[in-house]
PDB file of C-alpha atoms in Angstrom:
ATOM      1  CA  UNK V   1     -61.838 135.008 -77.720  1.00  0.00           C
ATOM      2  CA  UNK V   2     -60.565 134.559 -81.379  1.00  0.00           C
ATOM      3  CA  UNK V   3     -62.881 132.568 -83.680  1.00  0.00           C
ATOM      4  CA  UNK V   4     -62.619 131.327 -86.980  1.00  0.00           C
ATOM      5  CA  UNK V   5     -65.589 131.254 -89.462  1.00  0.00           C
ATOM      6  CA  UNK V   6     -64.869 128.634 -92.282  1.00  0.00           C
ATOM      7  CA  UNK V   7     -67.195 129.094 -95.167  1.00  0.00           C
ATOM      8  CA  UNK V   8     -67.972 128.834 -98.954  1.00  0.00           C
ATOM      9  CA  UNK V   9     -69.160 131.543-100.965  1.00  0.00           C
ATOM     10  CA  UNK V  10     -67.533 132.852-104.125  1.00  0.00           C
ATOM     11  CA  UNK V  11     -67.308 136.001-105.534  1.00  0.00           C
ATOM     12  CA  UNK V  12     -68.557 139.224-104.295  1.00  0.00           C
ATOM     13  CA  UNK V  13     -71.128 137.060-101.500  1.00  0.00           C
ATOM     14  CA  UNK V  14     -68.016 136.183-100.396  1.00  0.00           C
ATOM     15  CA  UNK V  15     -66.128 138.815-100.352  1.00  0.00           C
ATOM     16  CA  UNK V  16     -68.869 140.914 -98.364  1.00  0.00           C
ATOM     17  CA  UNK V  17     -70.040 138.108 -96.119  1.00  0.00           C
ATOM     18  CA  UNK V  18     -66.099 137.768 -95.358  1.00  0.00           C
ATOM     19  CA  UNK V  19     -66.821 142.055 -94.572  1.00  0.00           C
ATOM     20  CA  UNK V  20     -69.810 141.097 -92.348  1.00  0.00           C
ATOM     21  CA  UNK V  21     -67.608 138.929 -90.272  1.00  0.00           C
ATOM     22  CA  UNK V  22     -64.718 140.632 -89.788  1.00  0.00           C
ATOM     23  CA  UNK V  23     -67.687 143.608 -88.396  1.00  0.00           C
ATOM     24  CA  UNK V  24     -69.168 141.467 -85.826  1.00  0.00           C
ATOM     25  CA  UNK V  25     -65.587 141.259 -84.073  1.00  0.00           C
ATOM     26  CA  UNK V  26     -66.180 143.158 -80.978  1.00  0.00           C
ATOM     27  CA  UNK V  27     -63.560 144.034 -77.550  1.00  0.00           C
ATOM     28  CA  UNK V  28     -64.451 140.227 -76.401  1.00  0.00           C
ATOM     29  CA  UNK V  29     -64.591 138.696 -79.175  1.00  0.00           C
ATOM     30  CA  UNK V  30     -62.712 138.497 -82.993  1.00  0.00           C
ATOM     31  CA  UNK V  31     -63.924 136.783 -85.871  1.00  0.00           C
ATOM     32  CA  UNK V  32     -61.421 135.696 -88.412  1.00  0.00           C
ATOM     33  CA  UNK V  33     -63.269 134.861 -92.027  1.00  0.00           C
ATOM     34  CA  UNK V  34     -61.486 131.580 -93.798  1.00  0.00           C
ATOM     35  CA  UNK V  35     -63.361 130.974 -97.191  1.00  0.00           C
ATOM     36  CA  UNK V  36     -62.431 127.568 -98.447  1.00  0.00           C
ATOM     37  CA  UNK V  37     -63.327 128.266-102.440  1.00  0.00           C
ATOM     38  CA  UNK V  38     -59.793 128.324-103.447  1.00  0.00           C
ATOM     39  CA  UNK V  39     -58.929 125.000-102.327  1.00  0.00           C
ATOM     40  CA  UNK V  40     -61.077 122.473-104.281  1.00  0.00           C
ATOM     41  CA  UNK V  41     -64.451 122.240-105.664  1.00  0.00           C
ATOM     42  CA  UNK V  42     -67.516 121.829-103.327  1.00  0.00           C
ATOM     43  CA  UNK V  43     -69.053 119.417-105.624  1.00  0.00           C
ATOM     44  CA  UNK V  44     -66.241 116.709-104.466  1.00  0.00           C
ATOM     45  CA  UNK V  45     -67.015 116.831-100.881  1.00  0.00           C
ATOM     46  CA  UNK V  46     -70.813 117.140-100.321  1.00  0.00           C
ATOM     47  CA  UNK V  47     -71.239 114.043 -99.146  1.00  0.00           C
ATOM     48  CA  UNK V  48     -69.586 112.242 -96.112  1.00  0.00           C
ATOM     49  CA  UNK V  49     -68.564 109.353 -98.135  1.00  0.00           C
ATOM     50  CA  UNK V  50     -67.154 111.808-100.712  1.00  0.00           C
ATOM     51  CA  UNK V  51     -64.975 113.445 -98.150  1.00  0.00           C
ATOM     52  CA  UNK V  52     -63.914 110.326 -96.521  1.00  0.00           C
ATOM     53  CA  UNK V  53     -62.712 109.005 -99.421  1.00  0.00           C
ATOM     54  CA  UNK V  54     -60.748 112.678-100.263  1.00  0.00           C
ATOM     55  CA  UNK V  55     -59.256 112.527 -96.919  1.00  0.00           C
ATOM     56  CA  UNK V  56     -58.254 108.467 -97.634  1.00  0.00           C
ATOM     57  CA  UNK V  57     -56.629 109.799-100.566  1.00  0.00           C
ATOM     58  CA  UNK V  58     -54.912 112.432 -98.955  1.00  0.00           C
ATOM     59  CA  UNK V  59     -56.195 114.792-101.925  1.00  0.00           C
ATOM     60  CA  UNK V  60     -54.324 117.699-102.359  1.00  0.00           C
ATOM     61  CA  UNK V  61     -56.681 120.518-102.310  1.00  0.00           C
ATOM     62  CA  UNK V  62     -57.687 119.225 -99.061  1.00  0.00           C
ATOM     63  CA  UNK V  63     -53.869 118.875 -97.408  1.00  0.00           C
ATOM     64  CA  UNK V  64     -53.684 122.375 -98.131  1.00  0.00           C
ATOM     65  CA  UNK V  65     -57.231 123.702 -96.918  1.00  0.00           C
ATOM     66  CA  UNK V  66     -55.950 121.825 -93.893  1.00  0.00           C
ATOM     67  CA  UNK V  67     -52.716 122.841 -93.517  1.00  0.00           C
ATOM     68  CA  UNK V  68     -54.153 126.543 -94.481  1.00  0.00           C
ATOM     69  CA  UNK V  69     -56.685 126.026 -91.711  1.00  0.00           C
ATOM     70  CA  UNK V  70     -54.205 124.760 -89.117  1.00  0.00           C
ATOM     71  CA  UNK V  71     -51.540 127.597 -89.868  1.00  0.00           C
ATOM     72  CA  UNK V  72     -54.134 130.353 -89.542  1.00  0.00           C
ATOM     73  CA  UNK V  73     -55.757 128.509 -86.143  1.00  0.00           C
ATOM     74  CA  UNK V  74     -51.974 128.745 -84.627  1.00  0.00           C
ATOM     75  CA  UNK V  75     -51.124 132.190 -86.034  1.00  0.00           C
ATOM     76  CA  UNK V  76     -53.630 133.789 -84.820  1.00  0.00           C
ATOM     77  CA  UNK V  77     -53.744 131.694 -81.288  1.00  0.00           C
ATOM     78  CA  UNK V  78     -57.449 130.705 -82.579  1.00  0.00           C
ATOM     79  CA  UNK V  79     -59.890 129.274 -79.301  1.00  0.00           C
ATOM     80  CA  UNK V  80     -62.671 128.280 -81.560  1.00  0.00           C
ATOM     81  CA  UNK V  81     -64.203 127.383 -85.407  1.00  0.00           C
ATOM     82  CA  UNK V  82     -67.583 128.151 -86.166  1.00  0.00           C
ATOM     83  CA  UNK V  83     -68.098 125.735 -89.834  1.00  0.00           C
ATOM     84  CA  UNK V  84     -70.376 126.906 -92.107  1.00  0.00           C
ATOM     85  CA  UNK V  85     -71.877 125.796 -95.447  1.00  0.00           C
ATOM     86  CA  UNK V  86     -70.415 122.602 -97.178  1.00  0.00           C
ATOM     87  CA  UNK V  87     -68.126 121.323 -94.346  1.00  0.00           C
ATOM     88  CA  UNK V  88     -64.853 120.454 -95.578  1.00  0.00           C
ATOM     89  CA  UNK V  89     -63.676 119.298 -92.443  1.00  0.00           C
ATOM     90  CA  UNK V  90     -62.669 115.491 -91.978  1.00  0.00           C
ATOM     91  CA  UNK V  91     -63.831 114.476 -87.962  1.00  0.00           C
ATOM     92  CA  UNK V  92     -60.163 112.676 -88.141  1.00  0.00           C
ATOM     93  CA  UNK V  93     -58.900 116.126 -89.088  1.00  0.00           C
ATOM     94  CA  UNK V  94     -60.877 118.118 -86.285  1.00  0.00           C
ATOM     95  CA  UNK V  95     -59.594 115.701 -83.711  1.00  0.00           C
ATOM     96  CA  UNK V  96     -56.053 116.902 -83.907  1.00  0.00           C
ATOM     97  CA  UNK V  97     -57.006 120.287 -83.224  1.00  0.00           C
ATOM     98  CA  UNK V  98     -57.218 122.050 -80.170  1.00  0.00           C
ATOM     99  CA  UNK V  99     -60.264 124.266 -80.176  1.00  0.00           C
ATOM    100  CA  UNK V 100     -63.674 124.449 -79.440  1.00  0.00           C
ATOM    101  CA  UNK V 101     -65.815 123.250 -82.746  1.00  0.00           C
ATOM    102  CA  UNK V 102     -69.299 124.200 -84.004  1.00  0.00           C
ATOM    103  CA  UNK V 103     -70.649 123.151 -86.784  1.00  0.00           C
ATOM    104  CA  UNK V 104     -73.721 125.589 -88.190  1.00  0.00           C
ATOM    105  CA  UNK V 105     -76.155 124.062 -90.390  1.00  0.00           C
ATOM    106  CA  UNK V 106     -78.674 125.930 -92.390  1.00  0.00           C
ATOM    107  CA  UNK V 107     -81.278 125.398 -95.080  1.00  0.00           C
ATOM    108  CA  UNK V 108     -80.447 127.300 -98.314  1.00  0.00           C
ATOM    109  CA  UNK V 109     -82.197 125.976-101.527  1.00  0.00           C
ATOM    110  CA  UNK V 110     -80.961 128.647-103.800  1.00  0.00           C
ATOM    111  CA  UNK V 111     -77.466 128.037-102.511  1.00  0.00           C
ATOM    112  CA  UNK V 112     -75.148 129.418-105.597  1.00  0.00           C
ATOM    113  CA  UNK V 113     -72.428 126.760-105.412  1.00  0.00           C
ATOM    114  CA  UNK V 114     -74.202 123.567-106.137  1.00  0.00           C
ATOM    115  CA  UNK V 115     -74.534 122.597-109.840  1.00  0.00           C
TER     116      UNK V 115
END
């Protein structure tokens, strides 16, 4: 089973927590990292009403997470996407694709990307 694991952590967390998932691929199952920093700032989307209205507005840092996203989910013949941290994923969006979907929620106070 192939699974992508969308996050958003910058810099050298990112880079090694991108490490750390690429490691726990195993003979059943792969993990594909897909860190979303280079597509548009967090701030914009941390609310639901902030992405809806991004999505209305078909903003372009989000067409191209998504078409990113989609291209790497039929590349690599993807079966699932586990989302972490600060969702960027519109449920209109997740709808058209065919895969199994988890979102992961956690509590991190001293998260590094909110200002």
């Amino acid at each position: 089973m192939k699974i992508v694991y969308a996050f958003y952590k910058t810099g050298e967390v990112g880079e090694g927590l991108a490490a750390d998932i690429r490691r726990a691929s195993n003979q059943r199952h792969t993990f594909i990292p897909f860190n979303q920093t280079d597509y548009l700032d967090v701030n914009k989307y941390l609310t639901a009403g902030q992405l809806d209205r991004l999505h209305q507005e078909r903003h372009p840092g989000l067409r191209r997470l998504y078409a990113d996203f989609e291209a790497r989910v039929r590349d690599e013949r993807v079966d699932a996407v586990i989302v972490s941290d600060a969702p960027p994923f519109h449920p209109d969006f997740l709808k058209t694709l065919p895969i199994y979907k988890v979102l992961y929620s956690q509590d991190d106070p001293e998260s590094t990307y909110l200002r």
